[in-house]
XYZ file of C-alpha atoms in Angstrom:
738
model
C 67.161 51.567 -27.822
C 63.949 50.334 -28.732
C 65.383 46.484 -28.891
C 66.279 46.569 -25.048
C 63.344 47.969 -24.138
C 61.438 45.299 -25.981
C 64.386 42.687 -23.879
C 63.058 44.739 -20.908
C 59.833 44.750 -21.418
C 59.669 40.829 -21.725
C 61.734 39.560 -18.706
C 59.558 41.853 -16.173
C 56.153 39.895 -18.037
C 58.122 36.764 -17.374
C 58.858 37.839 -14.169
C 55.392 38.724 -13.724
C 53.804 35.550 -14.076
C 56.226 33.426 -12.649
C 55.673 35.949 -9.071
C 52.058 36.119 -9.754
C 51.646 31.631 -10.556
C 54.224 31.518 -6.952
C 52.433 33.672 -5.188
C 48.529 31.913 -5.740
C 50.913 28.411 -5.133
C 50.995 29.963 -1.179
C 47.873 31.128 -0.825
C 46.158 27.983 -1.594
C 48.830 26.567 0.969
C 47.387 28.798 3.177
C 44.012 28.336 2.326
C 43.786 24.238 2.157
C 43.712 24.157 5.516
C 41.202 26.229 6.297
C 38.957 24.464 3.361
C 39.548 21.104 5.294
C 38.471 22.183 8.392
C 35.412 24.070 7.073
C 34.698 20.408 5.801
C 34.954 18.309 8.678
C 32.698 20.843 10.496
C 29.991 20.810 7.631
C 30.411 16.939 7.917
C 30.142 16.913 11.164
C 26.873 19.706 11.201
C 29.076 21.477 13.700
C 29.120 25.645 13.230
C 30.498 26.990 10.131
C 33.033 29.404 9.885
C 36.856 29.409 11.410
C 39.406 30.829 14.048
C 41.314 33.449 12.687
C 45.247 33.616 13.177
C 46.681 35.702 16.016
C 48.568 37.579 13.245
C 45.078 39.096 12.226
C 44.572 40.936 14.986
C 47.432 43.086 14.612
C 47.507 42.994 10.641
C 43.506 44.265 9.812
C 41.211 46.725 11.628
C 37.150 46.445 10.253
C 38.778 43.946 7.543
C 41.365 46.679 6.600
C 45.279 46.167 6.685
C 46.733 48.652 8.977
C 49.714 47.186 9.589
C 51.413 49.090 6.814
C 50.157 52.989 7.769
C 52.963 53.600 10.111
C 54.957 52.851 7.505
C 53.484 54.536 4.818
C 53.042 57.178 7.192
C 56.901 57.571 7.468
C 58.324 57.206 4.273
C 55.879 60.010 3.044
C 57.572 61.758 5.172
C 60.919 60.925 3.750
C 59.540 62.315 1.150
C 57.853 65.939 2.594
C 62.059 66.256 3.244
C 63.113 65.160 -0.123
C 60.540 67.421 -2.370
C 61.115 71.310 -3.096
C 58.672 73.418 -3.130
C 58.469 75.875 -6.521
C 55.445 78.407 -5.656
C 53.160 78.538 -2.660
C 54.844 79.795 0.231
C 58.212 78.505 -0.599
C 59.700 81.295 1.852
C 57.933 80.560 4.564
C 58.271 77.252 4.045
C 61.328 75.700 6.191
C 63.618 75.107 3.139
C 61.129 75.049 0.774
C 60.372 71.324 1.692
C 56.791 69.824 0.313
C 53.995 66.889 -0.025
C 55.290 65.209 -3.129
C 52.429 64.972 -6.098
C 51.472 61.277 -5.801
C 49.915 61.412 -9.533
C 49.445 63.902 -12.364
C 46.129 63.173 -13.603
C 46.591 66.114 -16.324
C 49.662 64.884 -17.820
C 51.423 61.108 -19.552
C 54.012 60.749 -17.172
C 53.420 56.686 -15.843
C 49.981 56.258 -16.634
C 50.508 52.714 -17.059
C 52.028 52.076 -13.491
C 49.182 54.663 -11.705
C 46.086 51.983 -13.537
C 47.849 49.363 -12.359
C 47.802 51.337 -8.746
C 44.280 51.610 -9.422
C 43.554 48.725 -10.556
C 44.807 47.254 -6.848
C 42.190 49.829 -5.125
C 39.631 48.283 -7.408
C 39.634 45.463 -4.440
C 39.803 48.212 -1.999
C 36.687 49.463 -3.284
C 35.048 46.120 -3.927
C 35.473 45.860 0.247
C 33.884 49.465 0.760
C 30.903 48.271 -1.053
C 30.619 45.134 0.432
C 30.824 46.127 3.564
C 27.893 48.882 2.983
C 25.795 45.950 1.791
C 26.494 43.669 4.744
C 26.396 46.507 7.109
C 23.007 47.733 5.583
C 21.495 43.536 5.497
C 22.672 43.315 9.054
C 19.751 44.094 12.217
C 22.142 45.289 14.617
C 23.474 48.001 14.024
C 25.026 49.347 17.226
C 27.907 52.038 16.137
C 24.986 54.388 14.869
C 25.320 56.679 11.773
C 27.527 59.181 12.349
C 30.019 56.459 13.649
C 28.994 54.540 10.672
C 30.510 57.367 8.390
C 33.395 58.284 10.281
C 34.707 54.794 9.787
C 33.801 54.836 6.402
C 36.187 57.678 5.869
C 38.935 56.825 8.294
C 38.938 53.511 5.462
C 39.334 55.490 2.790
C 42.372 57.750 3.774
C 43.958 54.094 5.083
C 43.075 53.168 1.906
C 44.483 56.169 0.099
C 47.678 56.761 2.306
C 48.438 52.225 1.525
C 49.492 53.993 -2.432
C 50.697 57.211 -1.508
C 54.277 56.093 -0.958
C 54.215 53.607 -5.086
C 52.959 56.434 -6.791
C 55.142 59.168 -5.022
C 58.137 57.130 -5.644
C 57.646 57.239 -9.152
C 56.867 60.492 -9.284
C 59.606 61.388 -7.690
C 62.142 59.417 -9.962
C 65.237 59.439 -7.746
C 67.340 56.977 -5.832
C 65.878 57.645 -2.219
C 62.234 57.407 -3.197
C 63.021 54.398 -5.697
C 64.223 52.634 -3.169
C 61.685 53.779 0.093
C 59.020 52.403 -2.605
C 60.666 49.232 -4.240
C 60.785 48.001 0.068
C 57.726 48.869 0.778
C 56.008 47.542 -1.822
C 58.105 44.078 -0.781
C 56.687 44.286 2.638
C 52.893 45.516 1.500
C 53.280 42.184 -1.188
C 53.879 39.746 2.030
C 51.596 41.541 4.263
C 48.793 41.434 1.578
C 49.360 37.548 0.960
C 48.899 36.820 4.883
C 46.108 38.924 5.260
C 43.992 37.817 1.786
C 44.972 34.145 2.833
C 44.228 33.752 6.654
C 42.147 37.020 7.471
C 40.072 38.317 4.982
C 38.901 35.463 2.820
C 36.469 35.732 -0.348
C 34.093 33.103 0.374
C 35.462 31.175 3.773
C 33.115 32.799 7.451
C 36.030 34.053 10.831
C 34.267 34.278 14.210
C 33.911 36.796 14.003
C 31.397 37.665 10.564
C 29.766 34.300 11.645
C 28.890 35.925 15.216
C 28.120 39.414 13.134
C 25.864 37.880 11.105
C 24.086 36.461 14.397
C 25.503 32.748 14.583
C 24.277 32.506 10.763
C 26.575 30.650 8.093
C 25.686 31.254 4.455
C 28.964 28.566 3.309
C 26.767 25.541 3.514
C 24.661 26.930 0.776
C 27.720 26.953 -1.029
C 28.850 23.586 -0.143
C 25.796 21.937 -0.888
C 26.018 23.775 -4.145
C 29.347 23.820 -5.124
C 29.946 20.685 -3.354
C 32.759 19.989 0.053
C 35.826 19.345 -2.643
C 38.261 21.920 -4.823
C 36.005 23.459 -6.691
C 35.684 26.486 -3.711
C 39.012 26.853 -3.377
C 40.102 27.317 -7.400
C 37.225 30.178 -7.689
C 38.852 31.562 -5.165
C 42.479 31.431 -6.648
C 40.827 32.539 -9.945
C 39.245 35.648 -8.449
C 42.858 36.166 -6.937
C 44.875 36.543 -11.030
C 44.379 39.925 -11.476
C 44.715 40.827 -7.931
C 48.411 38.998 -7.451
C 49.409 40.097 -11.780
C 49.212 44.200 -10.442
C 51.059 43.001 -7.193
C 53.543 41.780 -8.927
C 53.981 43.906 -11.873
C 54.585 46.977 -8.765
C 56.934 44.714 -7.039
C 58.908 43.834 -9.945
C 58.680 47.246 -12.041
C 60.489 49.504 -9.069
C 63.207 47.652 -8.951
C 64.007 47.632 -12.646
C 62.986 51.805 -12.209
C 65.906 51.279 -9.527
C 68.168 49.723 -11.230
C 67.793 52.138 -14.459
C 68.295 55.118 -12.547
C 71.568 54.110 -10.783
C 72.644 52.789 -14.308
C 71.702 56.207 -15.675
C 73.650 58.247 -12.234
C 76.887 55.754 -13.388
C 76.728 56.980 -16.549
C 76.841 60.547 -15.468
C 80.453 61.423 -16.194
C 80.445 60.195 -19.973
C 77.693 62.230 -20.702
C 77.380 64.957 -22.941
C 77.267 69.265 -22.052
C 73.573 68.721 -23.350
C 72.680 65.401 -21.701
C 73.707 66.718 -18.899
C 71.981 70.317 -18.656
C 68.558 67.502 -19.905
C 69.129 65.412 -16.840
C 68.944 68.868 -14.573
C 65.641 69.187 -15.806
C 62.298 68.235 -14.628
C 60.078 65.340 -15.348
C 57.312 68.037 -16.896
C 60.108 70.215 -18.694
C 61.396 67.162 -19.901
C 57.783 66.238 -20.951
C 57.125 69.403 -22.118
C 60.193 69.443 -24.467
C 59.348 65.979 -26.169
C 55.775 67.829 -27.196
C 57.129 69.104 -29.933
C 58.671 65.950 -31.123
C 57.668 65.137 -34.882
C 55.917 61.760 -33.505
C 54.779 62.864 -30.191
C 50.312 62.834 -30.332
C 49.904 66.858 -29.541
C 51.909 67.783 -33.103
C 50.555 64.721 -35.036
C 46.949 66.457 -33.699
C 48.224 69.996 -34.951
C 49.482 68.801 -38.137
C 46.123 66.571 -38.827
C 44.349 70.152 -38.680
C 45.913 71.169 -41.917
C 44.808 67.953 -43.861
C 40.972 66.734 -44.285
C 39.851 63.710 -42.965
C 40.672 61.351 -45.524
C 44.185 62.157 -46.038
C 45.461 61.624 -42.203
C 47.618 58.565 -42.134
C 46.604 55.422 -40.442
C 47.688 54.301 -37.555
C 50.503 52.204 -37.233
C 49.429 50.629 -34.002
C 48.825 46.527 -34.166
C 45.901 47.376 -32.347
C 44.436 49.660 -34.708
C 44.514 46.731 -37.616
C 43.487 44.582 -35.620
C 40.053 46.623 -34.347
C 37.852 47.322 -36.193
C 36.553 51.453 -36.630
C 33.193 50.622 -35.459
C 34.057 49.858 -32.431
C 36.586 51.771 -31.630
C 38.777 53.876 -33.912
C 42.431 53.922 -32.619
C 43.935 57.231 -33.877
C 47.592 58.327 -33.154
C 46.843 61.641 -32.705
C 45.561 61.743 -29.098
C 46.275 60.013 -25.935
C 43.957 59.687 -22.967
C 45.027 61.479 -19.458
C 46.424 59.548 -17.163
C 43.220 60.055 -14.724
C 40.831 57.941 -17.524
C 42.903 54.993 -17.812
C 43.134 54.876 -13.645
C 39.491 55.477 -14.044
C 39.116 52.917 -16.310
C 41.276 50.633 -14.623
C 39.958 50.895 -11.091
C 36.372 49.840 -13.159
C 37.685 46.924 -14.969
C 38.631 45.026 -11.708
C 35.515 46.131 -9.722
C 33.295 44.583 -12.247
C 34.787 41.784 -12.573
C 35.493 41.259 -8.667
C 31.187 42.464 -8.910
C 30.333 39.930 -11.007
C 32.296 36.842 -9.622
C 31.029 37.704 -6.173
C 27.345 38.159 -7.190
C 27.424 34.663 -8.833
C 29.742 32.606 -6.593
C 27.376 33.449 -3.419
C 24.209 34.506 -4.440
C 23.340 31.394 -6.766
C 23.812 28.573 -4.344
C 20.818 30.699 -2.414
C 18.439 30.754 -5.366
C 16.656 27.656 -4.824
C 15.155 28.344 -1.428
C 14.741 32.168 -2.815
C 12.341 30.711 -5.765
C 10.093 28.605 -3.641
C 9.527 31.920 -0.717
C 8.698 34.220 -3.673
C 6.337 31.456 -5.349
C 4.828 30.918 -2.389
C 4.694 34.603 -1.995
C 2.911 34.976 -5.356
C 0.675 32.217 -5.266
C -0.337 33.880 -1.605
C -1.130 37.468 -3.008
C -2.809 35.819 -6.232
C -5.011 33.902 -4.357
C -5.996 36.620 -1.773
C -7.049 38.803 -4.984
C -9.560 36.182 -6.280
C -11.161 34.587 -2.912
C -9.989 36.833 -0.309
C -9.451 32.897 1.590
C -5.371 32.299 2.103
C -5.938 29.608 3.569
C -7.329 27.822 0.243
C -4.107 25.913 -1.147
C -2.813 26.765 -4.453
C -2.319 24.754 -7.617
C 0.953 25.667 -9.092
C -0.873 24.661 -12.779
C -3.639 27.644 -12.040
C -0.899 30.257 -10.273
C -1.189 33.734 -12.445
C 2.777 33.503 -12.458
C 4.511 30.182 -12.240
C 8.650 31.009 -11.319
C 11.099 29.296 -13.586
C 14.241 28.075 -12.713
C 16.093 31.483 -11.392
C 19.539 30.153 -11.951
C 19.359 30.168 -15.452
C 17.815 33.875 -15.270
C 19.883 35.292 -12.922
C 23.159 33.926 -15.330
C 21.534 35.272 -18.203
C 20.869 38.414 -15.824
C 24.276 38.968 -14.964
C 25.908 38.083 -18.902
C 23.629 40.773 -20.099
C 23.906 43.053 -17.604
C 27.951 43.157 -18.251
C 27.442 43.309 -21.199
C 25.229 46.590 -21.618
C 27.894 48.254 -19.186
C 30.798 46.646 -21.151
C 29.174 48.562 -24.522
C 28.577 51.714 -22.263
C 31.949 51.737 -21.199
C 33.509 52.011 -24.725
C 30.447 54.293 -25.867
C 31.618 56.755 -22.754
C 35.588 55.918 -23.958
C 35.079 57.347 -27.213
C 32.889 60.289 -26.117
C 35.409 61.656 -24.011
C 37.487 62.205 -27.435
C 35.170 62.941 -29.627
C 33.887 65.872 -26.781
C 37.416 66.563 -26.373
C 38.436 67.084 -29.483
C 35.077 69.180 -29.928
C 36.114 71.211 -27.493
C 40.079 72.268 -28.860
C 37.288 73.198 -31.505
C 35.516 74.897 -29.924
C 31.968 73.026 -30.597
C 29.565 73.507 -27.870
C 27.139 71.250 -29.717
C 27.834 68.530 -26.852
C 29.030 70.111 -24.034
C 27.664 73.499 -23.052
C 29.175 76.752 -23.336
C 32.149 77.035 -21.331
C 30.847 80.581 -18.763
C 32.357 82.966 -16.111
C 29.866 82.480 -14.065
C 30.483 78.567 -13.826
C 34.490 78.287 -13.189
C 34.057 77.235 -9.363
C 31.205 74.260 -10.639
C 33.457 73.301 -13.748
C 36.052 73.260 -10.716
C 34.412 71.336 -8.628
C 33.198 68.999 -10.861
C 36.532 67.572 -12.011
C 37.485 66.644 -8.628
C 34.422 64.961 -8.415
C 34.590 63.278 -11.561
C 36.400 59.873 -10.812
C 34.633 59.074 -8.252
C 30.941 59.395 -9.377
C 32.140 57.190 -12.905
C 32.935 54.413 -9.884
C 29.834 55.340 -8.298
C 27.388 55.214 -10.889
C 28.957 52.464 -12.524
C 27.927 50.623 -8.796
C 24.465 52.064 -8.919
C 24.341 50.940 -12.446
C 25.350 47.895 -12.303
C 22.644 47.006 -9.699
C 19.481 48.604 -11.166
C 20.779 46.632 -15.061
C 20.939 43.233 -13.052
C 17.524 43.930 -11.607
C 15.683 44.696 -14.302
C 17.746 42.646 -16.253
C 16.261 39.373 -14.315
C 12.720 40.478 -13.975
C 13.013 40.609 -18.254
C 14.183 37.175 -18.280
C 12.319 36.004 -15.635
C 9.087 36.490 -17.619
C 10.834 35.053 -20.892
C 11.734 32.102 -18.983
C 8.308 31.779 -17.795
C 6.812 31.864 -21.734
C 9.222 30.102 -23.099
C 8.642 26.794 -19.731
C 4.991 27.084 -19.443
C 3.671 28.824 -22.895
C 0.977 30.898 -20.898
C 1.843 33.473 -17.983
C -1.844 34.980 -16.999
C -0.692 37.825 -15.192
C 1.312 39.064 -17.508
C -1.081 38.312 -20.618
C -3.344 40.239 -18.694
C -1.260 43.146 -18.805
C -0.383 42.748 -22.075
C -3.867 42.726 -23.578
C -4.085 45.846 -21.757
C -1.591 47.817 -22.633
C -0.764 46.647 -26.317
C -4.421 47.682 -28.218
C -2.906 52.170 -26.628
C 0.182 51.867 -27.809
C -0.984 50.196 -31.627
C -3.500 52.728 -31.603
C -0.626 55.431 -30.323
C 1.058 54.446 -33.506
C -1.310 53.535 -36.179
C -2.095 57.795 -35.438
C 1.819 58.481 -35.430
C 2.272 56.946 -38.579
C -1.020 58.125 -40.363
C 0.254 61.598 -39.294
C 3.517 60.931 -41.363
C 1.860 59.232 -44.265
C -0.563 62.222 -44.651
C 2.134 64.756 -43.841
C 4.703 63.760 -46.931
C 1.635 63.043 -49.177
C -0.553 65.505 -48.604
C 0.119 68.394 -46.237
C 3.541 69.168 -47.385
C 4.847 70.212 -50.989
C 6.910 68.050 -52.819
C 6.540 64.969 -50.527
C 7.384 66.319 -47.608
C 11.149 67.783 -49.065
C 10.441 71.130 -48.417
C 8.572 72.985 -45.477
C 5.976 74.006 -47.177
C 2.382 73.507 -46.683
C 0.146 72.170 -49.479
C -4.383 71.761 -48.961
C -4.055 73.504 -46.062
C -8.291 73.544 -46.200
C -7.204 69.717 -45.170
C -4.760 70.066 -42.923
C -6.654 72.868 -40.669
C -10.007 70.139 -41.360
C -7.384 67.561 -39.528
C -5.681 69.667 -36.936
C -9.165 71.046 -35.485
C -10.449 66.748 -35.378
C -6.835 65.782 -33.909
C -7.153 68.196 -31.218
C -9.586 66.273 -29.391
C -8.403 62.815 -30.148
C -4.844 63.776 -29.471
C -5.345 65.108 -26.035
C -6.675 61.659 -25.152
C -3.388 59.942 -27.014
C -1.415 62.221 -25.092
C -1.986 61.022 -21.663
C -0.918 58.063 -22.620
C 1.815 59.091 -24.498
C 2.888 60.610 -20.792
C 3.100 57.492 -19.207
C 5.401 55.913 -21.963
C 7.391 59.083 -21.685
C 7.742 58.117 -18.194
C 8.105 54.663 -18.596
C 11.375 55.168 -21.688
C 12.898 58.028 -19.424
C 13.502 55.735 -16.613
C 13.893 52.633 -19.196
C 16.676 54.694 -21.119
C 17.926 56.580 -17.232
C 18.950 52.730 -15.979
C 20.216 51.658 -19.023
C 22.759 55.017 -19.739
C 23.373 55.006 -16.257
C 26.950 54.013 -16.211
C 27.761 56.806 -18.573
C 27.868 60.472 -17.723
C 28.261 62.189 -20.607
C 24.548 61.409 -20.843
C 22.016 63.133 -19.334
C 17.990 62.706 -18.316
C 17.214 65.306 -17.354
C 17.630 67.215 -21.288
C 19.496 69.922 -22.868
C 18.043 72.869 -20.588
C 17.998 70.651 -16.818
C 21.131 68.947 -17.788
C 23.358 70.895 -15.134
C 21.509 69.493 -12.871
C 22.749 66.585 -13.173
C 25.726 66.174 -10.831
C 27.144 63.722 -12.995
C 27.105 65.380 -16.100
C 27.816 68.411 -14.739
C 31.114 66.473 -13.465
C 31.946 65.456 -16.623
C 31.723 68.898 -18.020
C 34.321 70.330 -15.506
C 36.675 67.911 -16.688
C 36.249 68.452 -20.114
C 36.731 72.212 -19.641
C 39.431 71.473 -17.358
C 40.972 69.145 -19.706
C 40.629 71.553 -22.608
C 42.022 74.295 -20.559
C 45.069 72.339 -19.646
C 45.923 69.622 -22.845
C 44.817 71.546 -25.732
C 47.348 70.779 -28.215
C 48.294 73.317 -29.600
C 48.983 75.485 -26.417
C 51.185 72.492 -25.367
C 52.978 73.194 -28.875
C 53.202 76.502 -28.540
C 54.747 76.239 -25.162
C 57.013 73.659 -25.554
C 58.138 75.783 -29.126
C 59.249 78.527 -26.668
C 60.443 76.831 -24.168
C 62.787 73.931 -26.722
C 63.866 77.912 -27.596
C 64.604 78.767 -24.511
C 66.788 75.961 -23.814
C 68.674 75.969 -27.099
C 69.941 79.438 -26.551
C 70.965 78.888 -23.043
C 72.861 75.699 -24.472
C 74.821 77.618 -26.779
C 74.995 80.648 -24.210
C 76.822 77.741 -21.784
C 78.973 76.430 -24.776
C 80.123 79.701 -26.194
C 80.988 81.061 -22.463
C 82.682 77.563 -21.471
C 85.255 78.190 -24.490
C 86.362 81.654 -22.666
C 88.321 82.265 -20.506
C 87.252 84.088 -16.765
C 87.999 87.413 -17.615
C 86.774 87.797 -20.874
C 83.423 84.890 -19.265
C 82.661 88.523 -16.989
C 82.812 90.881 -19.825
C 80.643 89.100 -22.115
C 77.835 88.499 -19.208
C 78.449 92.509 -18.276
C 77.730 93.326 -22.576
C 75.126 90.892 -22.781
C 72.835 92.027 -19.800
C 72.940 95.182 -21.585
C 72.226 93.856 -25.007
C 69.235 91.646 -23.978
C 67.775 94.675 -22.378
C 67.748 96.591 -26.087
C 66.664 93.961 -28.205
C 63.937 92.527 -25.423
C 62.191 96.361 -25.912
C 62.986 96.516 -29.284
C 61.186 92.940 -29.657
C 58.375 94.487 -27.499
C 58.020 97.607 -29.776
C 57.853 96.141 -33.210
C 55.366 93.370 -31.673
C 52.917 95.881 -29.929
C 53.039 97.954 -34.015
C 52.171 94.410 -35.811
C 48.986 93.662 -32.935
C 47.625 96.769 -31.693
C 45.285 94.797 -29.438
C 47.528 93.079 -27.580
C 48.229 97.293 -26.035
C 44.936 96.625 -24.021
C 45.525 93.640 -22.227
C 49.557 95.068 -20.989
C 49.460 95.256 -16.603
C 49.525 99.060 -17.361
C 46.689 99.554 -18.908
C 44.793 97.052 -17.138
C 45.514 99.058 -13.773
C 43.787 102.085 -15.639
C 40.496 100.182 -16.239
C 37.814 99.271 -13.322
C 36.953 96.422 -12.166
C 33.257 96.256 -14.462
C 35.350 97.307 -17.957
C 38.485 94.467 -16.756
C 35.480 91.995 -16.548
C 34.211 92.232 -19.985
C 37.959 92.992 -21.632
C 39.040 89.828 -20.206
C 36.391 87.471 -20.401
C 37.517 84.591 -22.691
C 33.930 83.038 -22.072
C 31.240 86.465 -22.678
C 32.064 86.928 -26.249
C 28.303 87.837 -27.076
C 27.294 89.066 -23.059
C 30.593 92.009 -23.483
C 31.256 92.614 -26.885
C 29.206 96.120 -26.575
C 30.756 96.701 -24.378
C 34.012 95.972 -24.519
C 33.633 98.439 -27.956
C 32.943 101.355 -25.655
C 36.599 100.836 -23.710
C 38.044 100.165 -26.899
C 37.187 103.576 -28.708
C 37.635 105.303 -25.020
C 41.148 104.203 -24.195
C 41.579 103.865 -28.472
C 42.731 107.118 -28.422
C 45.172 107.343 -25.566
C 46.546 104.034 -26.768
C 46.836 105.884 -30.242
C 45.275 103.295 -31.920
C 43.365 104.177 -35.140
C 42.783 100.637 -36.445
C 39.983 101.093 -33.998
C 37.924 103.429 -36.054
C 38.598 101.306 -38.291
C 37.608 98.082 -37.362
C 33.976 96.371 -36.497
C 33.220 93.923 -33.398
C 33.429 90.350 -35.255
C 37.262 92.030 -36.492
C 37.940 93.109 -32.378
C 37.030 89.380 -31.774
C 39.556 88.156 -33.779
C 42.524 90.664 -33.940
C 41.560 90.014 -30.191
C 42.172 86.037 -30.876
């Protein structure tokens, strides 16, 4: 089975490379005439734009593909008709129809396929970000603020409806859904090639874009920088490689899933009764049964609970042996949910697109910007010195000579990408560590769960994925801006050896900082060898008289140093806030105010929601119960198959009576062995008022509700006949309850 799966994966990989390569060749054939036309216009000093094909007006609106929108709506309607409602409003809805679920973010169903789809969405997200910056930089905005926001909402809805059928087709996992998904993926793939090859290119300007930009085009600067050869065309095709790899994967994976589903349907006649019974289960039920397998991550986690850290078996994955532990420790007893993979796939591809676009578009403009920046700095420095703006400025005597910005910009982008990559890897490791802490009830990093914040946790869990992407974009911008400033100063020192503006700032800052650090070092030195006993190993005062004298004189000096330290504190908070901007697990507001941070609040909501619904011990327990139930059901079906019809009817009637008696007997024995469970039965809970009910069932407020809960136990203990209440203390009640 594993060998056939490996062969299938190899075939899929080869087909993906072939299809993606053919797509790149097709796009090259579409872009080559456009590139040639624009080069001719550039050589003739004509306006640099090209007229879009007539099909572009039918395909897109506001640079978004809407031709597949009605097709997607029709396929979603088909999926609604074939989806059966299981719980909510089951009787009120006709035929029990329901909208299909695109992705189950809490499970591990089709994680790779969903991650690839969300990676494809990164292209659309970058288009939205780019359009926002273009609209902000443009002077004309005839639509107004409200209309602009409505257009953004409509664009997001179009993106959602575009990829909804692909995700829902795989999640439903039926022949009808996979056929619809396969045809739709091929249609979307072909339209995407035409749209991005003729209508919506990254580096070539259309007539509509030229008009919206005020009859201006930045394409001339790109031709000056990259030349009129095929360099710009090659950059465009290299940028499209990850995009078309994802599209090719979806277009090939869906037909393979369809073929596998048809093969399973044809083999149904030769299946055993047990295999047929497994085929009747839903995907969620099959996943729940697999959780109790010996090699499942949840089962490995439960087994590792009874082992020491050094006794846990090492991972058998190849990547675990290749990846150093100080970078990331791969563990077989934990897997990230579908949501994390989808978020990170979108983030990685979005970071790639932002980096490429930032380099390709901005680098040609840096020469002219450098001259303007130098003129502005010289103008201000001259005005501040003698108040004469008309006096010519000597570049050798300028306050801040601007170095070459191209090398500075490249270094800044590389630094930004490296810092964000490190922060994303750290966030990934912290998510796993915080989930492990939540599983064992450790609230050292994530605040303890509280009943009053359940709604906030749910709302934060909804915001988590979008906040990760939004914080990443803003963090990239801030990091790039400050990295440019830092590398500009470094480059200026290297090239010109002396920069008067920076030297003046350093002369005013360094003495104060040196004095602060000297005072801190002096305090530590005296504390170790003079004011504490045993060289600082014990927190016990020594030389009390000298300590009080030193504190007295330090009070007046530290008031001045505290003023300087407060400025340092503000600067450090801004500095680390920018570095950690793309990480939701870090709050710059501090422990007391961290829940006021929207990003950290969303992160806490995600951790608590994951802990409640993906706790390994809970999943193993539920899987064990469900497995036993299905095994008994299978044995009963197998036994009934060996009986005749009259005997089968008599057996069913007798089994019904015996099962009722067995359930009552098991309930009585269970309550005798676990007397505290009697307080949580429905008949008992109905006798309580609202306050007592909250105190009794509040899982996250034991410290506040313990006394009230004990009063309920003692008050109702005589009625329930539980003498154990009078013999135990509060801590024992808490242990028995769980």
